[in-house]
CSV table of C-alpha atoms in Angstrom, one decimal:
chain,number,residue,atom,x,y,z
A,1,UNK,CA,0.0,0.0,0.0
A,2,UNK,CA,1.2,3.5,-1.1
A,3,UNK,CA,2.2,5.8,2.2
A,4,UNK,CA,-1.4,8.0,2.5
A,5,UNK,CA,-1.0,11.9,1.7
A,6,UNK,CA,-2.4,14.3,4.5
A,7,UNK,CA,-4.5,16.7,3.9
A,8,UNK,CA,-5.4,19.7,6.1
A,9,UNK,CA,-8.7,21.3,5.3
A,10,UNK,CA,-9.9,24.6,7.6
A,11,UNK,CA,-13.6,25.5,7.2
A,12,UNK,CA,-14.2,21.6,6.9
A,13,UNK,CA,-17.6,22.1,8.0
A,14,UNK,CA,-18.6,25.0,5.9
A,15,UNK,CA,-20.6,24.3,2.9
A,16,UNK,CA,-17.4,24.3,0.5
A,17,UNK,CA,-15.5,21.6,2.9
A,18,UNK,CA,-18.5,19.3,3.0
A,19,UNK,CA,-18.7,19.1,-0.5
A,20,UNK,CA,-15.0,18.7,-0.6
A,21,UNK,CA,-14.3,16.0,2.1
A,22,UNK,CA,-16.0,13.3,0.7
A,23,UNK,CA,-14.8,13.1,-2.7
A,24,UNK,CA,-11.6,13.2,-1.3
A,25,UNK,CA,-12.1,10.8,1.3
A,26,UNK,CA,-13.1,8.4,-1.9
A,27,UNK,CA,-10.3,8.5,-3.9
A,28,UNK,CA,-11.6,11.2,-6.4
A,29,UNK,CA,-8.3,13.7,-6.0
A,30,UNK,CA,-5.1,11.1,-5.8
A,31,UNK,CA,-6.8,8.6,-7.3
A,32,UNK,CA,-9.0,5.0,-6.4
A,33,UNK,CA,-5.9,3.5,-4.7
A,34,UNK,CA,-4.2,6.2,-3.0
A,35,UNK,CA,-4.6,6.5,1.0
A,36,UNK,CA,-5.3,10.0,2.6
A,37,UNK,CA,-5.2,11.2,5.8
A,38,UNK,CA,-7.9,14.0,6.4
A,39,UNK,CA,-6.7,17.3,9.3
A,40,UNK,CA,-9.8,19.1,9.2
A,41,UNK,CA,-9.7,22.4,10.8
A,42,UNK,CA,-12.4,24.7,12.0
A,43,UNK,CA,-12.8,27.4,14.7
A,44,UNK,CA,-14.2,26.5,18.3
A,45,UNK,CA,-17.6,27.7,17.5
A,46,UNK,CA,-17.7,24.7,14.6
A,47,UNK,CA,-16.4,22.2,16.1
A,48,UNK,CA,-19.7,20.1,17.1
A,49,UNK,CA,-21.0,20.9,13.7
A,50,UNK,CA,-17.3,19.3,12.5
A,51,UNK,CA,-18.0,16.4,15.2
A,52,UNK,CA,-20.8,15.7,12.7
A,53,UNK,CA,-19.0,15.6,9.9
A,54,UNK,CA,-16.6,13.3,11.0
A,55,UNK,CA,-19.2,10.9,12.0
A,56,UNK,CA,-20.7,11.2,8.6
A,57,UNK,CA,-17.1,10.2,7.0
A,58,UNK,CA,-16.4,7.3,9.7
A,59,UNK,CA,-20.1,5.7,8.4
A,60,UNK,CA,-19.4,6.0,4.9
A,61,UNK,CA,-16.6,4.0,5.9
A,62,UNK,CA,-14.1,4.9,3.2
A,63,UNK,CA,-11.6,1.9,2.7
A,64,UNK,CA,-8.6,4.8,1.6
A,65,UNK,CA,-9.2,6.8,4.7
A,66,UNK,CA,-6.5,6.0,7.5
A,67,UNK,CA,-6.7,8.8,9.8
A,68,UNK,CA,-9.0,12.2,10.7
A,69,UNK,CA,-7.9,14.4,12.9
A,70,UNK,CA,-10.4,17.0,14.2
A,71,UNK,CA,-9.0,20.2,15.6
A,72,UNK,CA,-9.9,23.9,16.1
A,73,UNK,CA,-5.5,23.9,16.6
A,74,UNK,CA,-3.4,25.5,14.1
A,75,UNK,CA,-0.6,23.5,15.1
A,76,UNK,CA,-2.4,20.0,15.4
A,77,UNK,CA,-4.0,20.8,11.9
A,78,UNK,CA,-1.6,21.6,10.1
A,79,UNK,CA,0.9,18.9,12.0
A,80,UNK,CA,2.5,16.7,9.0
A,81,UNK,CA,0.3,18.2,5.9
A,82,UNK,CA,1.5,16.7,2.4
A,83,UNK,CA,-1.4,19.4,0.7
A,84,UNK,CA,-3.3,22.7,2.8
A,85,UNK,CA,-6.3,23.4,1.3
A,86,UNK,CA,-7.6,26.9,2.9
A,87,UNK,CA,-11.1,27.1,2.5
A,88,UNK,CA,-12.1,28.6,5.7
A,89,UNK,CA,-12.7,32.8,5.5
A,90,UNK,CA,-14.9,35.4,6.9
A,91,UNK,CA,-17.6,36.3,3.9
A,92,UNK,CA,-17.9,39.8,3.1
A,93,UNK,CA,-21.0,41.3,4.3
A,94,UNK,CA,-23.2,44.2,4.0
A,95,UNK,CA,-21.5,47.3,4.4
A,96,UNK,CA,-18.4,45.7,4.1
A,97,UNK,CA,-15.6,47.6,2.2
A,98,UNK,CA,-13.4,45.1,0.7
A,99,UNK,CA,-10.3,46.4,2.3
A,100,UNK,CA,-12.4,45.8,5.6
A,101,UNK,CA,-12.6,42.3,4.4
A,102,UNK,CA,-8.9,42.0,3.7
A,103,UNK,CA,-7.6,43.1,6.8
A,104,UNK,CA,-9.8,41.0,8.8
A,105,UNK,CA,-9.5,37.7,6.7
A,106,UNK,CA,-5.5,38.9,6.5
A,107,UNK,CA,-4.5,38.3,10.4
A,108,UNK,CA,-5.9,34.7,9.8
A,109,UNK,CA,-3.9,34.2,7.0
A,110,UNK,CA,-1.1,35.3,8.8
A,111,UNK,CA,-1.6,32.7,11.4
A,112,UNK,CA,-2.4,30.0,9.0
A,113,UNK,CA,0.9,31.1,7.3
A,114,UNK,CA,3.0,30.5,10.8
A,115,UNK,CA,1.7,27.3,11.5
A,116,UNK,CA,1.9,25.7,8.1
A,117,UNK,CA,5.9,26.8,8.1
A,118,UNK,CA,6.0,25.6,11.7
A,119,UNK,CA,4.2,21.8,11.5
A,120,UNK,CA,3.6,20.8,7.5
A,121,UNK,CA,5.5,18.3,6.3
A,122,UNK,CA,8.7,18.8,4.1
A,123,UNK,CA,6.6,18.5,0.5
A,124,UNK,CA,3.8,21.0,1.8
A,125,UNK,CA,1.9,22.5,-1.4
A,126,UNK,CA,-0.9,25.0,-0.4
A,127,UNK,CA,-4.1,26.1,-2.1
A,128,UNK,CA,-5.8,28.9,-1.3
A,129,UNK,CA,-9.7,29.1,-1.9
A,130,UNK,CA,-11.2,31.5,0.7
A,131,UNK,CA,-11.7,34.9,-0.7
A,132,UNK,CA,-10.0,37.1,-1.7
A,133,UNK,CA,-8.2,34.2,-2.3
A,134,UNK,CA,-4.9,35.9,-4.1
A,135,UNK,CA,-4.3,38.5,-1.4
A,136,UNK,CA,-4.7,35.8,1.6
A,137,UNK,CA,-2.1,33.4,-0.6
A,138,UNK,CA,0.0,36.4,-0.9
A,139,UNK,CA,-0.4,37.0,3.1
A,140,UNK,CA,0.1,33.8,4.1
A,141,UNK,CA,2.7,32.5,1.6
A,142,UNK,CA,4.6,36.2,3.5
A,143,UNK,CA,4.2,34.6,6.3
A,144,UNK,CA,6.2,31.4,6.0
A,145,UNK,CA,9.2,32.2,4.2
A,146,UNK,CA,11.3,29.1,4.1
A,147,UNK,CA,8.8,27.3,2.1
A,148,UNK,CA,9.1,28.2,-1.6
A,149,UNK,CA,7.2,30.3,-3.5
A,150,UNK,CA,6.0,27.7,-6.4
A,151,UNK,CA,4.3,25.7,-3.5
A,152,UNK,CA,1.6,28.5,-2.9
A,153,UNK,CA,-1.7,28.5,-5.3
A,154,UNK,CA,-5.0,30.5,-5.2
A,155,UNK,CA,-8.3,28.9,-6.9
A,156,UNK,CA,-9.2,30.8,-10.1
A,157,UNK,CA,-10.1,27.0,-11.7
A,158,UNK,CA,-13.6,27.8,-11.1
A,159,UNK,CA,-13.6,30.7,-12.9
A,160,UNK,CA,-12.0,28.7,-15.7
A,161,UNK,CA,-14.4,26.1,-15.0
A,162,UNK,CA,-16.8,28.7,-16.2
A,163,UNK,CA,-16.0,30.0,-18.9
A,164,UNK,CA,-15.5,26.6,-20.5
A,165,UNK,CA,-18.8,26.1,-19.5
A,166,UNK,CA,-20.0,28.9,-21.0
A,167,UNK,CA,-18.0,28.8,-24.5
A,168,UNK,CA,-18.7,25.2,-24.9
A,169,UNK,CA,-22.6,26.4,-24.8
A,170,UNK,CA,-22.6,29.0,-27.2
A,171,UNK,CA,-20.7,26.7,-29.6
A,172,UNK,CA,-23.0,23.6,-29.1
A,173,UNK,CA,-20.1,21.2,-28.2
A,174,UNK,CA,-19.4,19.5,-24.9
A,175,UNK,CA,-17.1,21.0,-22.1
A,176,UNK,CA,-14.6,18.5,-22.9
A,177,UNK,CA,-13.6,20.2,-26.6
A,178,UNK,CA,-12.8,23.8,-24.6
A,179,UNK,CA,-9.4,23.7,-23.5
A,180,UNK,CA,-6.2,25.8,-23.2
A,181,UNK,CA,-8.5,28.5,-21.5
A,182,UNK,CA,-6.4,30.8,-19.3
A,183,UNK,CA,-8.1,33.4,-16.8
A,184,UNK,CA,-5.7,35.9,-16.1
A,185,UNK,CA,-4.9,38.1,-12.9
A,186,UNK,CA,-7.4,38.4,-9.8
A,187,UNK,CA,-10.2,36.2,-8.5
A,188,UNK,CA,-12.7,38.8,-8.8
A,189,UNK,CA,-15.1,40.8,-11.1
A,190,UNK,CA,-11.6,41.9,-12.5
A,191,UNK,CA,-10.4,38.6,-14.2
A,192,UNK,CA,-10.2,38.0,-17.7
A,193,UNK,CA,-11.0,34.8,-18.8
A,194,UNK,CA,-8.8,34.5,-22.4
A,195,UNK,CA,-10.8,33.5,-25.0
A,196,UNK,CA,-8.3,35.0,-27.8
A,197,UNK,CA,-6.1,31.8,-26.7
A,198,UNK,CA,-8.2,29.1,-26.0
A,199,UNK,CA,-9.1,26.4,-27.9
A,200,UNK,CA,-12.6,24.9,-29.0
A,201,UNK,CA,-11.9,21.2,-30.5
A,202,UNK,CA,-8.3,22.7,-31.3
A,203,UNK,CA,-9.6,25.6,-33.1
A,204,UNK,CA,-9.2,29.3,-31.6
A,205,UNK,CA,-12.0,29.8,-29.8
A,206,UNK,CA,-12.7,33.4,-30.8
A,207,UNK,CA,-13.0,32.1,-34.6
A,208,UNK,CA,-15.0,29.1,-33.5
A,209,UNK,CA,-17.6,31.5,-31.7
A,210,UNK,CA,-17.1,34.1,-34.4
A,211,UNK,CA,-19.3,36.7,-32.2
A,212,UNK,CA,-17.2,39.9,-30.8
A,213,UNK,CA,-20.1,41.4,-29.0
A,214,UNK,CA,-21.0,38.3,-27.4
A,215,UNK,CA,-17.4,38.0,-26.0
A,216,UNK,CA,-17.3,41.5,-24.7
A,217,UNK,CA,-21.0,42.2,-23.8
A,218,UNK,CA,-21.8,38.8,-22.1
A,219,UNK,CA,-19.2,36.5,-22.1
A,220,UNK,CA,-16.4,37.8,-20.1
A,221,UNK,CA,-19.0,40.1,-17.8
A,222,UNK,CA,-20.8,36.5,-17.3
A,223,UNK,CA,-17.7,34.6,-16.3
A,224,UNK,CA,-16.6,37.9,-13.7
A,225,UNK,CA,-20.3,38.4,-12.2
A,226,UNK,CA,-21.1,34.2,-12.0
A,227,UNK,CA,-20.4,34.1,-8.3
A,228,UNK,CA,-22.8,37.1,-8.0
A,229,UNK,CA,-25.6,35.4,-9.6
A,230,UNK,CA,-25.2,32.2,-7.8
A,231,UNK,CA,-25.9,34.1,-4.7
A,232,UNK,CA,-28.9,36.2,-6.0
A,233,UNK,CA,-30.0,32.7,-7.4
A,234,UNK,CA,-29.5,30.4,-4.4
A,235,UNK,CA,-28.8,32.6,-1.7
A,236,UNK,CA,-25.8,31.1,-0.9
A,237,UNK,CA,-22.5,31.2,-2.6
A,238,UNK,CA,-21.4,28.6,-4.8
A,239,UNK,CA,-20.2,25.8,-3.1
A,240,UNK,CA,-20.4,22.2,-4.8
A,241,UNK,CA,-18.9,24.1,-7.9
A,242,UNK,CA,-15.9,25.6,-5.6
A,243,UNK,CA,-14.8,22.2,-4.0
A,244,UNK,CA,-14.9,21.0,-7.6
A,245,UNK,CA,-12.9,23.5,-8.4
A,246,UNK,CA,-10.6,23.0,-5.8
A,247,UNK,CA,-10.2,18.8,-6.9
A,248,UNK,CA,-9.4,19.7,-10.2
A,249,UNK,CA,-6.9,22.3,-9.1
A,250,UNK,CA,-5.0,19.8,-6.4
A,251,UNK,CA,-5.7,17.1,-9.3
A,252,UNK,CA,-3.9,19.7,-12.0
A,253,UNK,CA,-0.7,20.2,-9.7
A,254,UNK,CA,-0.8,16.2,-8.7
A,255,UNK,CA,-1.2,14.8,-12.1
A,256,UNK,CA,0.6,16.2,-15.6
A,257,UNK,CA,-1.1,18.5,-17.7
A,258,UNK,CA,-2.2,16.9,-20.5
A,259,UNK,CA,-0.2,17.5,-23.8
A,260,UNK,CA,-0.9,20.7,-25.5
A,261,UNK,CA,-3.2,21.8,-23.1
A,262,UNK,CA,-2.9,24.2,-19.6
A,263,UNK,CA,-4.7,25.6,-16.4
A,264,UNK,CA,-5.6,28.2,-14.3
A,265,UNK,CA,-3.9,28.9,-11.1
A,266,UNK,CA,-2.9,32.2,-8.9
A,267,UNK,CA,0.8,31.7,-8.2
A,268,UNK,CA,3.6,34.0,-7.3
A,269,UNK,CA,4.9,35.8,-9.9
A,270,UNK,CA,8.1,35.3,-11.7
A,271,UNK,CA,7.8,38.5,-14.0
A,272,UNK,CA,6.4,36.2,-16.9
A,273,UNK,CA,4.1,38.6,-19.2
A,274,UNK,CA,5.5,41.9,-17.5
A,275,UNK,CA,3.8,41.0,-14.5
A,276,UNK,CA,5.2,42.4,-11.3
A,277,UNK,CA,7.5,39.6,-9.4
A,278,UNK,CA,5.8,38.7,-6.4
A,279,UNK,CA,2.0,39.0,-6.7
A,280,UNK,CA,-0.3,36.3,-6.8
A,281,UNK,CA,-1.7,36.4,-9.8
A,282,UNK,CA,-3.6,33.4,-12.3
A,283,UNK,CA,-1.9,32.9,-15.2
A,284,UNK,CA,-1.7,29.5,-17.9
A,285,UNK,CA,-0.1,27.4,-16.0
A,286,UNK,CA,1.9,23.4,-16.9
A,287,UNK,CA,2.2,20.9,-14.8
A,288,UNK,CA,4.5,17.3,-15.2
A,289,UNK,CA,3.2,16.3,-11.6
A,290,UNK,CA,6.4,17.3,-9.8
A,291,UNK,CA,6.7,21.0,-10.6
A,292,UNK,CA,4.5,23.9,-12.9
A,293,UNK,CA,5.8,26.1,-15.0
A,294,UNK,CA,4.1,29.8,-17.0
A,295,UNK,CA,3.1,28.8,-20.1
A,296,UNK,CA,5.5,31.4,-21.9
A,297,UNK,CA,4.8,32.6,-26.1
A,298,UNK,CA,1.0,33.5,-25.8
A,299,UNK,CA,0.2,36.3,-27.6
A,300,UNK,CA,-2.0,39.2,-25.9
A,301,UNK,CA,-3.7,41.1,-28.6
A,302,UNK,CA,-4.6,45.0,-26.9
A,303,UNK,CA,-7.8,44.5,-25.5
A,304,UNK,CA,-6.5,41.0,-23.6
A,305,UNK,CA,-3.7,43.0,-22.2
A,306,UNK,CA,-5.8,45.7,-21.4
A,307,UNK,CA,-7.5,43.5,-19.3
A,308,UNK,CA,-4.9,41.7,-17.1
A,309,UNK,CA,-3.5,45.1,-16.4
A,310,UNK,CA,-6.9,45.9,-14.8
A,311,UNK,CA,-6.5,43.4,-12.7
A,312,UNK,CA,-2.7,43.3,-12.1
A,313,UNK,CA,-3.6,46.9,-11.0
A,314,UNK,CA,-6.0,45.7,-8.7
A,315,UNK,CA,-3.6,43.2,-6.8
A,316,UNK,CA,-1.3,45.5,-6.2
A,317,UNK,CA,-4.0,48.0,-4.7
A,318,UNK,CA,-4.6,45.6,-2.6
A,319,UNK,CA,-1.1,44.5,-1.7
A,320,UNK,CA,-1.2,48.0,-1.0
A,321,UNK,CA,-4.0,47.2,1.4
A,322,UNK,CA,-2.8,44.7,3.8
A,323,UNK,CA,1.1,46.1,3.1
A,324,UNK,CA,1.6,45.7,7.3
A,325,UNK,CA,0.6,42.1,7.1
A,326,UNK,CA,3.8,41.5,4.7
């Protein structure tokens, strides 16, 4: 039997980690014969509700399951962690600026930060989902030095998710032909999901949908405002969607990207497209299931780089935001 790979979850009882645990617990990230070991991490207020969970796992019973560990400890979660997934944040809420959000969501991340450095294993890799996701993975990453910069990610696969979704309607294909689709910069109503680049059956996708005002006038506005919806929709955010998200992500880093194709992913930037060094920001991203690298030669006609300067700009407003938590 393969060694397991330990997890650490926080906000494993929220409505993203519930939806997250159990495909995990099944195999469906590292695969139908790979053992995990499942840290799950809440606050004290949770923990019953995480009691619950936990009693939910043991009675499915999962036969790759060897360990859970249920902790409101930073130390204790984190203790050994092969993969952190952060999912855990405070939501923004009415009346809430969003550098209000930031500074409060920022001292956790900060902590988070500390006690990953202090207790994860050797191989630690960290994904960030809880928004805003790129600012906390640029907090915390700040706050744990001596573990490399290409081991911290922030979730913009949903947004990818997305807008494949979306192209792969207006075409009449299945999701499965839309690939090489990049989103660029931020997690937010900034992002700009690159449609000049992808690919639709391994034809541009731009060509394929052959409709400008449709990209710029409901395309890209639909991808940026999704979340929104969901909420107005639902009311609740989106949260089956956002632990797929974050499978495929862990799943995209794990496994090698298939040939010819790439992701989306925030990581720390090495300057790649004039980017500032340093900022978390999504980008097209290979993997070969031991390291990543930026997908480098893509060209960026005006309006695309228009775009990801928008939102480059607004990463580094709100570097400029949480600058004392750095």
């Amino acid at each position: 039997m393969k060694s397991p790979i330990r997890v650490a979850i926080t906000g494993a009882a929220g409505q993203i980690g519930y939806s997250l645990l159990f495909r995990i617990a099944s195999g469906g990230l590292f695969g139908p014969d790979q053992p995990v070991a499942l840290n799950l991490i809440e606050i004290a207020p949770a923990m019953d509700a995480l009691k619950g969970v936990v009693m939910e796992l043991d009675d499915c019973a999962f036969p790759l399951v060897t360990e859970i560990i249920a902790t409101a400890d930073l130390n204790e979660g984190f203790r050994d962690a092969n993969w952190a997934l952060l999912v855990g944040s405070v939501p923004r809420k009415a009346g809430m600026e969003r550098g209000d959000l930031l500074g409060i969501n920022g001292k956790i991340f900060v902590e988070q930060g500390r006690a990953i450095e202090k207790n994860a294993a050797e191989d630690i890799r960290v994904l960030v989902v809880g928004n805003p996701c790129n600012t906390n993975c640029l907090i915390a990453m700040n706050s744990a030095k001596s573990i490399p910069s290409d081991r911290w990610f922030a979730m913009t696969r949903l947004d990818e998710n997305r807008a494949k979704a979306q192209i792969a309607q207006k075409v009449g294909v299945p999701v499965s032909k839309v690939t090489n689709l990049a989103i660029w910069g931020n997690h937010s109503a900034t992002q700009y999901p690159d449609i000049y680049n992808a690919k639709v059956d391994g034809e541009i996708a731009s060509n394929k949908v052959n409709d400008e005002a449709w990209v710029k006038d409901d395309f890209i506005p639909t991808v940026q405002q999704r979340g929104a919806a969901i909420i107005k929709a639902r009311g609740a955010s989106s949260a089956a969607s956002a632990a797929n998200a974050a499978i495929d992500t862990v799943a995209s880093m794990f496994f090698p990207t298939k040939e010819g194709d790439w992701t989306s992913v925030g990581v720390c930037s090495d300057g790649s497209y004039g980017i500032e060094k340093g900022l978390i920001c999504s980008m097209p991203i290979r993997s070969n299931g031991k390291g990543w690298e930026v997908v480098q030669g893509l060209e960026l006609n005006t309006f695309s780089q228009e775009k990801i300067n928008a939102s480059v700009e607004e990463l580094m407003a709100e570097r400029e935001m949480v600058k004392d938590l750095l």
